[in-house]
RNA sequence: GUCCCAGUAGCUCAGCUGGAUAGAGCAACAGACUUCUAAUCUGUAGGUCGGGAGUUCGAAUCUCUCCUGGGACGCCA
């Protein structure tokens, strides 16, 4: 429990007591006490709207109620400096802020652990993300999902959840057959044969590279082999090569998974037939037009879905149902799926399946990642996986760097489309927000270096009461918020809150830096306190940037 | 036609569980380096929160409806 939460809790309790004491409402009638942090400093450190909420229950004017509450409030207990009633009946609390003195030691003591909480109480959460078909390169859209998923996991982990990162490998469907035929065509083309690509094949450069690799290793020895044998080999080779590419790209993007789950294993372990059996037992299955259908409409889907096609093969949905059943059987409290916007129509049928299997749908979360539009030179760059002109993740990293790419992807909410400005991400200038934050960190490091070389005392002991300048208090308050920001980002699955926070903190730091001098020969006591403050800010910035997966430079 | 997401400053976007005078960055304009890093700071200007109705003490936020943009509506994956 951090200092800020403690202060809030005490205050809430005091308010609740005061309401009861003033006979405004009974304990049972009492609504949840809500404290908000006003945007405007003139409205205090906390504001309560309880008087307005009680207007109906107490049958009094809100401002009158507010006065009654204040009268019955024990101000010393909650360490309140001043209380005002404002506007329609807000009660504004100005705190003594003596808790701010504790914040720096708390941060320096926690160090890299500052920001961590036990909000998640060790709840088991699994996040499945990226899960791109192993049939080509990762491109821009996947990159956004990768960044979102990875930062979400970092944030969940920091908030005390037990997180597992998983990648679902689609290595069994007919897209893998298409992959095999595509590789075959490219292979033969590589050897000068006039072969056409399959109509629905994969036209990306990645396939050409795989074919080249086969030629380099085996020459033309597959040309005269039996077609079936050849395709079977190309399938495995293509699959492994693609997976290797994907893993390398993700690693370069600083994304690593705990578990790679193979779709094939569902077949091997008879998980699919198990799932079908379970659905059948629940009477959610019927036969029509030589196919097997799932009554997903019973749980709100638009139409029923085919599970077994008339040719006897499964649709994509079938193994995926078995996969989700398996996930839930592994005992997760939450399973979070990160999907692209083009898959959103798939959500209701999956949710239906989970309910039909008897699992609570509250455990199942889908985060939809909206599309990324790439802009360069003020113009929209078209992307298409089919034509192979997609902007690959690899190229993006090479072009703008991992830091900028990751930062940009988690700056915006996942359900807003993202305009990715290549020129901006590339630019090493003040236009680029990533440098703004990193620069704040580097600036502090420089100051601390100077402090050392100029032999300022940098004791453990310092007098926090010397930090009273407006910008210092702003920094302290912001620092105190960090654990809550991380916890909120985790609970609501909104990693961009952390990006926002880190930017705001950097902004306060820069502002402070320009207004006040840290290293001051004429005021060594205050210098010592400010050095401690700078260390605390550096820690919070570093921890925030680390959660985003961005590097933390000491010099720029 | 049905469903999902978005519509907030010139541009890109935040805006929590409904709260007070709707915020930030960029762009524009005016300033600040003999000083710990100017990749910075300070200030000014910029808004019918897509339109309309409703819910209530109070709506950018909730409900309904319409408009615009994007996406999805397969025995594809």
PDB file of C-alpha atoms (C1' of nucleotides) in Angstrom, chain B:
ATOM      1  C1'   G B   1     -29.012  -4.610 -44.400  1.00  0.00           C
ATOM      2  C1'   U B   2     -26.632  -6.330 -39.440  1.00  0.00           C
ATOM      3  C1'   C B   3     -22.480  -5.877 -36.058  1.00  0.00           C
ATOM      4  C1'   C B   4     -17.735  -3.541 -34.094  1.00  0.00           C
ATOM      5  C1'   C B   5     -14.402   0.884 -33.691  1.00  0.00           C
ATOM      6  C1'   A B   6     -13.801   5.984 -34.377  1.00  0.00           C
ATOM      7  C1'   G B   7     -15.736  11.278 -34.943  1.00  0.00           C
ATOM      8  C1'   U B   8     -12.924  16.395 -29.271  1.00  0.00           C
ATOM      9  C1'   A B   9      -8.290  22.935 -31.347  1.00  0.00           C
ATOM     10  C1'   G B  10      -5.519  23.688 -38.271  1.00  0.00           C
ATOM     11  C1'   C B  11      -3.124  18.260 -37.673  1.00  0.00           C
ATOM     12  C1'   U B  12      -2.330  13.714 -34.417  1.00  0.00           C
ATOM     13  C1'   C B  13      -4.693  12.309 -30.124  1.00  0.00           C
ATOM     14  C1'   A B  14      -5.756  12.097 -24.198  1.00  0.00           C
ATOM     15  C1'   G B  15     -10.022  12.709 -21.244  1.00  0.00           C
ATOM     16  C1'   C B  16     -10.679   7.479 -15.301  1.00  0.00           C
ATOM     17  C1'   U B  17     -16.586   5.311 -11.915  1.00  0.00           C
ATOM     18  C1'   G B  18     -21.101  10.957 -15.344  1.00  0.00           C
ATOM     19  C1'   G B  19     -18.506  16.409 -12.046  1.00  0.00           C
ATOM     20  C1'   A B  20     -16.474  22.597 -11.564  1.00  0.00           C
ATOM     21  C1'   U B  21     -13.639  27.162 -16.603  1.00  0.00           C
ATOM     22  C1'   A B  22     -12.828  20.240 -21.966  1.00  0.00           C
ATOM     23  C1'   G B  23      -6.467  18.907 -21.971  1.00  0.00           C
ATOM     24  C1'   A B  24      -1.506  17.560 -24.336  1.00  0.00           C
ATOM     25  C1'   G B  25       1.931  17.290 -28.481  1.00  0.00           C
ATOM     26  C1'   C B  26       2.824  19.246 -33.319  1.00  0.00           C
ATOM     27  C1'   A B  27       1.954  23.473 -36.432  1.00  0.00           C
ATOM     28  C1'   A B  28       1.262  29.325 -35.666  1.00  0.00           C
ATOM     29  C1'   C B  29       2.727  33.766 -33.001  1.00  0.00           C
ATOM     30  C1'   A B  30       5.907  36.389 -29.004  1.00  0.00           C
ATOM     31  C1'   G B  31       9.929  35.582 -25.731  1.00  0.00           C
ATOM     32  C1'   A B  32      14.257  32.801 -22.679  1.00  0.00           C
ATOM     33  C1'   C B  33      21.142  29.922 -23.552  1.00  0.00           C
ATOM     34  C1'   U B  34      28.231  34.340 -19.888  1.00  0.00           C
ATOM     35  C1'   U B  35      23.990  29.167 -16.031  1.00  0.00           C
ATOM     36  C1'   C B  36      23.334  21.530 -13.890  1.00  0.00           C
ATOM     37  C1'   U B  37      22.526  19.355 -21.725  1.00  0.00           C
ATOM     38  C1'   A B  38      17.914  24.795 -25.713  1.00  0.00           C
ATOM     39  C1'   A B  39      16.420  17.130 -27.941  1.00  0.00           C
ATOM     40  C1'   U B  40      14.509  22.274 -22.977  1.00  0.00           C
ATOM     41  C1'   C B  41      11.436  26.189 -20.936  1.00  0.00           C
ATOM     42  C1'   U B  42       7.774  30.607 -20.492  1.00  0.00           C
ATOM     43  C1'   G B  43       3.634  33.018 -22.649  1.00  0.00           C
ATOM     44  C1'   U B  44      -0.358  34.054 -26.547  1.00  0.00           C
ATOM     45  C1'   A B  45      -3.923  32.326 -29.814  1.00  0.00           C
ATOM     46  C1'   G B  46      -6.909  28.321 -31.249  1.00  0.00           C
ATOM     47  C1'   G B  47     -13.371  24.416 -29.461  1.00  0.00           C
ATOM     48  C1'   U B  48     -21.413  24.362 -31.733  1.00  0.00           C
ATOM     49  C1'   C B  49     -16.705  17.675 -27.919  1.00  0.00           C
ATOM     50  C1'   G B  50     -20.255  15.032 -35.749  1.00  0.00           C
ATOM     51  C1'   G B  51     -26.076  16.659 -35.580  1.00  0.00           C
ATOM     52  C1'   G B  52     -30.619  16.104 -32.777  1.00  0.00           C
ATOM     53  C1'   A B  53     -33.580  14.267 -28.716  1.00  0.00           C
ATOM     54  C1'   G B  54     -33.650  12.017 -23.781  1.00  0.00           C
ATOM     55  C1'   U B  55     -31.986  10.466 -18.587  1.00  0.00           C
ATOM     56  C1'   U B  56     -30.412  14.217 -13.884  1.00  0.00           C
ATOM     57  C1'   C B  57     -28.568  18.545  -9.431  1.00  0.00           C
ATOM     58  C1'   G B  58     -24.702  17.963 -13.605  1.00  0.00           C
ATOM     59  C1'   A B  59     -23.343  14.652 -20.035  1.00  0.00           C
ATOM     60  C1'   A B  60     -17.414  14.725 -24.310  1.00  0.00           C
ATOM     61  C1'   U B  61     -18.714  10.458 -20.972  1.00  0.00           C
ATOM     62  C1'   C B  62     -25.041   6.944 -20.148  1.00  0.00           C
ATOM     63  C1'   U B  63     -29.772   5.833 -23.641  1.00  0.00           C
ATOM     64  C1'   C B  64     -32.183   6.464 -28.434  1.00  0.00           C
ATOM     65  C1'   U B  65     -31.808   8.301 -33.404  1.00  0.00           C
ATOM     66  C1'   C B  66     -29.494  10.196 -37.683  1.00  0.00           C
ATOM     67  C1'   C B  67     -24.836  11.591 -40.480  1.00  0.00           C
ATOM     68  C1'   U B  68     -19.522  10.659 -41.840  1.00  0.00           C
ATOM     69  C1'   G B  69     -14.929   7.565 -41.985  1.00  0.00           C
ATOM     70  C1'   G B  70     -12.726   2.626 -41.186  1.00  0.00           C
ATOM     71  C1'   G B  71     -13.408  -2.577 -40.435  1.00  0.00           C
ATOM     72  C1'   A B  72     -16.229  -7.245 -40.243  1.00  0.00           C
ATOM     73  C1'   C B  73     -20.286 -10.040 -41.886  1.00  0.00           C
ATOM     74  C1'   G B  74     -17.463 -17.706 -45.745  1.00  0.00           C
ATOM     75  C1'   C B  75     -18.341 -25.038 -45.237  1.00  0.00           C
ATOM     76  C1'   C B  76     -11.282 -18.688 -45.677  1.00  0.00           C
ATOM     77  C1'   A B  77      -7.719 -18.263 -41.839  1.00  0.00           C
TER      78        A B  77
END
